[in-house]
């Protein structure tokens, strides 16, 4: 009996240490909505390119700028939604939204993401855009894996999937758009749904 009590105490201590070192208030619903935003944005971009640009993008053209605006809005809406829903979940759990664990999470997520974003802008400035989709998937996947050390460890699996899709995209760039849709749209919805039922619905 005492042995079981010791094991229970050790388990509770381990759980408390894990909660203190990791930010665990990420919302699965925000992942679902991010995927929906990506699918809607991809549909708009596809329509713009097919209807007004003969199926091709010119880097200094009006349609390209509209597609870039479309991508920015997807990212902006995803971030804002994530902040709102994660803040709400943190308050519901009695957790602090902005503490040392969340700061570590954000910093480790942004390092690969910002580096990747700058690199993509550089190659676009050099009129090289064939690997843009692959690079977005790769750096986003690396950001997720890097941040998973300070949050729910399950996000690393989404990161691994994004990295694999990015490598496939680099191998067959002709399918870059559809692989981007699969990575940022479909996989976000699948992952968010899984996380919602695993973590959120119990709270």
mmCIF file of C-alpha atoms in Angstrom:
data_model
loop_
_atom_site.group_PDB
_atom_site.id
_atom_site.type_symbol
_atom_site.label_atom_id
_atom_site.label_comp_id
_atom_site.label_asym_id
_atom_site.label_seq_id
_atom_site.Cartn_x
_atom_site.Cartn_y
_atom_site.Cartn_z
ATOM 1 C CA UNK A 1 0.000 0.000 0.000
ATOM 2 C CA UNK A 2 2.783 2.408 0.923
ATOM 3 C CA UNK A 3 4.563 1.551 -2.301
ATOM 4 C CA UNK A 4 1.459 2.533 -4.296
ATOM 5 C CA UNK A 5 1.207 5.795 -2.370
ATOM 6 C CA UNK A 6 4.850 6.600 -3.128
ATOM 7 C CA UNK A 7 4.302 5.895 -6.821
ATOM 8 C CA UNK A 8 1.208 8.122 -6.805
ATOM 9 C CA UNK A 9 3.136 10.918 -5.083
ATOM 10 C CA UNK A 10 5.983 10.619 -7.578
ATOM 11 C CA UNK A 11 3.493 10.715 -10.462
ATOM 12 C CA UNK A 12 1.828 13.848 -9.046
ATOM 13 C CA UNK A 13 5.183 15.569 -8.544
ATOM 14 C CA UNK A 14 6.218 14.685 -12.090
ATOM 15 C CA UNK A 15 2.912 16.066 -13.400
ATOM 16 C CA UNK A 16 3.365 19.326 -11.488
ATOM 17 C CA UNK A 17 6.933 19.718 -12.782
ATOM 18 C CA UNK A 18 5.724 19.068 -16.313
ATOM 19 C CA UNK A 19 2.969 21.682 -16.003
ATOM 20 C CA UNK A 20 5.391 24.247 -14.582
ATOM 21 C CA UNK A 21 7.898 23.809 -17.417
ATOM 22 C CA UNK A 22 5.449 23.494 -20.326
ATOM 23 C CA UNK A 23 2.655 25.700 -21.625
ATOM 24 C CA UNK A 24 -0.257 23.269 -21.922
ATOM 25 C CA UNK A 25 -3.162 25.616 -22.653
ATOM 26 C CA UNK A 26 -2.973 25.442 -26.448
ATOM 27 C CA UNK A 27 -6.444 25.173 -27.954
ATOM 28 C CA UNK A 28 -7.309 22.375 -30.355
ATOM 29 C CA UNK A 29 -10.167 24.469 -31.717
ATOM 30 C CA UNK A 30 -7.676 27.122 -32.859
ATOM 31 C CA UNK A 31 -5.935 24.452 -34.957
ATOM 32 C CA UNK A 32 -9.232 23.505 -36.583
ATOM 33 C CA UNK A 33 -10.014 27.128 -37.426
ATOM 34 C CA UNK A 34 -6.474 27.723 -38.738
ATOM 35 C CA UNK A 35 -6.986 24.804 -41.106
ATOM 36 C CA UNK A 36 -10.322 26.197 -42.257
ATOM 37 C CA UNK A 37 -8.756 29.630 -42.852
ATOM 38 C CA UNK A 38 -6.002 27.942 -44.901
ATOM 39 C CA UNK A 39 -8.501 26.038 -47.044
ATOM 40 C CA UNK A 40 -10.571 29.168 -47.709
ATOM 41 C CA UNK A 41 -7.447 31.200 -48.461
ATOM 42 C CA UNK A 42 -6.112 28.484 -50.778
ATOM 43 C CA UNK A 43 -9.421 28.395 -52.656
ATOM 44 C CA UNK A 44 -9.295 32.176 -53.117
ATOM 45 C CA UNK A 45 -5.664 32.060 -54.296
ATOM 46 C CA UNK A 46 -6.443 29.231 -56.726
ATOM 47 C CA UNK A 47 -9.389 31.146 -58.139
ATOM 48 C CA UNK A 48 -7.323 34.326 -58.560
ATOM 49 C CA UNK A 49 -4.503 32.534 -60.372
ATOM 50 C CA UNK A 50 -6.749 30.462 -62.646
ATOM 51 C CA UNK A 51 -9.234 33.201 -63.496
ATOM 52 C CA UNK A 52 -6.953 36.232 -63.803
ATOM 53 C CA UNK A 53 -3.411 34.968 -64.311
ATOM 54 C CA UNK A 54 -3.808 32.067 -66.762
ATOM 55 C CA UNK A 55 -2.656 29.573 -64.151
ATOM 56 C CA UNK A 56 0.734 31.219 -63.552
ATOM 57 C CA UNK A 57 2.078 33.800 -61.118
ATOM 58 C CA UNK A 58 4.261 36.752 -62.094
ATOM 59 C CA UNK A 59 6.287 37.978 -59.125
ATOM 60 C CA UNK A 60 5.807 41.654 -59.880
ATOM 61 C CA UNK A 61 2.191 41.268 -60.930
ATOM 62 C CA UNK A 62 -1.029 42.393 -59.273
ATOM 63 C CA UNK A 63 -2.299 38.828 -58.747
ATOM 64 C CA UNK A 64 0.907 37.845 -56.977
ATOM 65 C CA UNK A 65 0.466 40.745 -54.560
ATOM 66 C CA UNK A 66 -3.137 39.692 -53.926
ATOM 67 C CA UNK A 67 -2.010 36.117 -53.229
ATOM 68 C CA UNK A 68 0.615 37.421 -50.783
ATOM 69 C CA UNK A 69 -2.102 39.491 -49.071
ATOM 70 C CA UNK A 70 -4.236 36.366 -48.946
ATOM 71 C CA UNK A 71 -1.417 34.437 -47.231
ATOM 72 C CA UNK A 72 -0.875 37.273 -44.765
ATOM 73 C CA UNK A 73 -4.568 37.311 -43.842
ATOM 74 C CA UNK A 74 -4.542 33.532 -43.296
ATOM 75 C CA UNK A 75 -1.570 33.865 -40.944
ATOM 76 C CA UNK A 76 -3.034 36.918 -39.188
ATOM 77 C CA UNK A 77 -6.430 35.326 -38.577
ATOM 78 C CA UNK A 78 -4.802 32.091 -37.398
ATOM 79 C CA UNK A 79 -2.583 33.933 -34.904
ATOM 80 C CA UNK A 80 -5.396 36.134 -33.565
ATOM 81 C CA UNK A 81 -7.747 33.159 -33.230
ATOM 82 C CA UNK A 82 -5.026 31.130 -31.516
ATOM 83 C CA UNK A 83 -4.330 33.908 -29.007
ATOM 84 C CA UNK A 84 -8.015 34.433 -28.194
ATOM 85 C CA UNK A 85 -8.876 30.749 -27.750
ATOM 86 C CA UNK A 86 -5.660 29.901 -25.915
ATOM 87 C CA UNK A 87 -6.179 32.845 -23.539
ATOM 88 C CA UNK A 88 -9.713 31.686 -22.865
ATOM 89 C CA UNK A 89 -8.535 28.130 -22.177
ATOM 90 C CA UNK A 90 -5.712 29.340 -19.914
ATOM 91 C CA UNK A 91 -8.161 31.422 -17.841
ATOM 92 C CA UNK A 92 -10.540 28.471 -17.638
ATOM 93 C CA UNK A 93 -7.706 26.298 -16.328
ATOM 94 C CA UNK A 94 -6.545 28.985 -13.911
ATOM 95 C CA UNK A 95 -3.229 29.274 -15.727
ATOM 96 C CA UNK A 96 -1.179 32.356 -16.558
ATOM 97 C CA UNK A 97 -1.257 33.138 -20.284
ATOM 98 C CA UNK A 98 2.103 34.906 -20.312
ATOM 99 C CA UNK A 99 4.642 33.239 -18.034
ATOM 100 C CA UNK A 100 8.125 31.781 -18.450
ATOM 101 C CA UNK A 101 6.842 28.606 -20.130
ATOM 102 C CA UNK A 102 4.734 30.480 -22.705
ATOM 103 C CA UNK A 103 7.629 32.863 -23.403
ATOM 104 C CA UNK A 104 9.953 29.922 -24.061
ATOM 105 C CA UNK A 105 7.310 28.411 -26.315
ATOM 106 C CA UNK A 106 6.905 31.590 -28.377
ATOM 107 C CA UNK A 107 10.652 32.250 -28.680
ATOM 108 C CA UNK A 108 11.464 28.703 -29.766
ATOM 109 C CA UNK A 109 8.576 28.711 -32.228
ATOM 110 C CA UNK A 110 9.517 32.049 -33.771
ATOM 111 C CA UNK A 111 13.249 31.417 -34.291
ATOM 112 C CA UNK A 112 12.874 28.903 -37.162
ATOM 113 C CA UNK A 113 9.723 30.625 -38.416
ATOM 114 C CA UNK A 114 11.276 34.098 -38.732
ATOM 115 C CA UNK A 115 14.505 32.700 -40.213
ATOM 116 C CA UNK A 116 12.445 30.758 -42.755
ATOM 117 C CA UNK A 117 10.272 33.763 -43.574
ATOM 118 C CA UNK A 118 13.300 35.964 -44.218
ATOM 119 C CA UNK A 119 14.909 33.282 -46.389
ATOM 120 C CA UNK A 120 11.713 32.891 -48.442
ATOM 121 C CA UNK A 121 11.535 36.663 -48.986
ATOM 122 C CA UNK A 122 15.187 36.653 -50.108
ATOM 123 C CA UNK A 123 14.679 33.936 -52.724
ATOM 124 C CA UNK A 124 11.450 35.574 -53.914
ATOM 125 C CA UNK A 125 13.463 38.775 -54.392
ATOM 126 C CA UNK A 126 15.823 36.700 -56.553
ATOM 127 C CA UNK A 127 12.883 35.597 -58.739
ATOM 128 C CA UNK A 128 13.068 32.035 -57.378
ATOM 129 C CA UNK A 129 9.710 30.801 -56.217
ATOM 130 C CA UNK A 130 9.594 27.129 -57.241
ATOM 131 C CA UNK A 131 10.387 25.895 -53.716
ATOM 132 C CA UNK A 132 8.326 28.437 -51.759
ATOM 133 C CA UNK A 133 5.672 25.940 -50.723
ATOM 134 C CA UNK A 134 8.280 23.389 -49.653
ATOM 135 C CA UNK A 135 10.173 25.954 -47.593
ATOM 136 C CA UNK A 136 7.015 27.161 -45.852
ATOM 137 C CA UNK A 137 6.150 23.603 -44.842
ATOM 138 C CA UNK A 138 9.709 22.769 -43.770
ATOM 139 C CA UNK A 139 10.327 25.827 -41.612
ATOM 140 C CA UNK A 140 6.860 25.655 -40.077
ATOM 141 C CA UNK A 141 7.444 22.011 -39.236
ATOM 142 C CA UNK A 142 10.814 22.818 -37.685
ATOM 143 C CA UNK A 143 9.190 25.604 -35.644
ATOM 144 C CA UNK A 144 6.582 23.191 -34.283
ATOM 145 C CA UNK A 145 9.155 20.551 -33.370
ATOM 146 C CA UNK A 146 11.370 23.176 -31.741
ATOM 147 C CA UNK A 147 8.457 24.585 -29.702
ATOM 148 C CA UNK A 148 7.118 21.175 -28.657
ATOM 149 C CA UNK A 149 9.729 20.982 -25.879
ATOM 150 C CA UNK A 150 7.848 23.761 -24.077
ATOM 151 C CA UNK A 151 4.256 22.788 -24.791
ATOM 152 C CA UNK A 152 2.064 19.749 -25.374
ATOM 153 C CA UNK A 153 4.522 17.276 -26.844
ATOM 154 C CA UNK A 154 1.938 16.091 -29.370
ATOM 155 C CA UNK A 155 2.508 19.156 -31.547
ATOM 156 C CA UNK A 156 5.827 17.657 -32.619
ATOM 157 C CA UNK A 157 3.901 15.020 -34.592
ATOM 158 C CA UNK A 158 2.232 17.762 -36.614
ATOM 159 C CA UNK A 159 5.715 19.239 -37.063
ATOM 160 C CA UNK A 160 7.088 15.938 -38.366
ATOM 161 C CA UNK A 161 4.206 15.660 -40.836
ATOM 162 C CA UNK A 162 4.831 19.214 -42.102
ATOM 163 C CA UNK A 163 8.544 18.457 -42.557
ATOM 164 C CA UNK A 164 7.782 15.271 -44.505
ATOM 165 C CA UNK A 165 5.288 17.118 -46.706
ATOM 166 C CA UNK A 166 7.867 19.868 -47.251
ATOM 167 C CA UNK A 167 10.468 17.341 -48.407
ATOM 168 C CA UNK A 168 7.946 15.707 -50.740
ATOM 169 C CA UNK A 169 7.056 19.172 -52.033
ATOM 170 C CA UNK A 170 10.737 19.897 -52.715
ATOM 171 C CA UNK A 171 10.989 16.598 -54.588
ATOM 172 C CA UNK A 172 7.866 17.174 -56.719
ATOM 173 C CA UNK A 173 7.369 20.975 -56.742
ATOM 174 C CA UNK A 174 4.631 20.695 -59.353
ATOM 175 C CA UNK A 175 2.316 19.548 -56.570
ATOM 176 C CA UNK A 176 3.425 22.295 -54.194
ATOM 177 C CA UNK A 177 0.040 23.995 -53.982
ATOM 178 C CA UNK A 178 -1.831 20.807 -53.124
ATOM 179 C CA UNK A 179 0.791 19.708 -50.601
ATOM 180 C CA UNK A 180 0.542 23.163 -48.998
ATOM 181 C CA UNK A 181 -3.250 22.709 -48.796
ATOM 182 C CA UNK A 182 -2.754 19.270 -47.256
ATOM 183 C CA UNK A 183 -0.207 20.530 -44.715
ATOM 184 C CA UNK A 184 -1.662 23.861 -43.632
ATOM 185 C CA UNK A 185 -5.319 23.080 -44.271
ATOM 186 C CA UNK A 186 -6.244 19.426 -43.862
ATOM 187 C CA UNK A 187 -3.577 18.442 -41.322
ATOM 188 C CA UNK A 188 -4.410 21.425 -39.092
ATOM 189 C CA UNK A 189 -8.042 20.367 -39.023
ATOM 190 C CA UNK A 190 -7.142 16.720 -38.307
ATOM 191 C CA UNK A 191 -4.609 17.670 -35.626
ATOM 192 C CA UNK A 192 -6.877 20.291 -34.055
ATOM 193 C CA UNK A 193 -9.779 17.833 -33.891
ATOM 194 C CA UNK A 194 -7.578 15.200 -32.263
ATOM 195 C CA UNK A 195 -6.230 17.707 -29.728
ATOM 196 C CA UNK A 196 -9.702 19.044 -29.003
ATOM 197 C CA UNK A 197 -11.096 15.641 -28.097
ATOM 198 C CA UNK A 198 -7.929 14.598 -26.259
ATOM 199 C CA UNK A 199 -7.427 17.727 -24.138
ATOM 200 C CA UNK A 200 -10.087 20.416 -24.534
ATOM 201 C CA UNK A 201 -13.317 18.467 -24.250
ATOM 202 C CA UNK A 202 -12.289 17.060 -20.873
ATOM 203 C CA UNK A 203 -11.750 20.493 -19.352
#
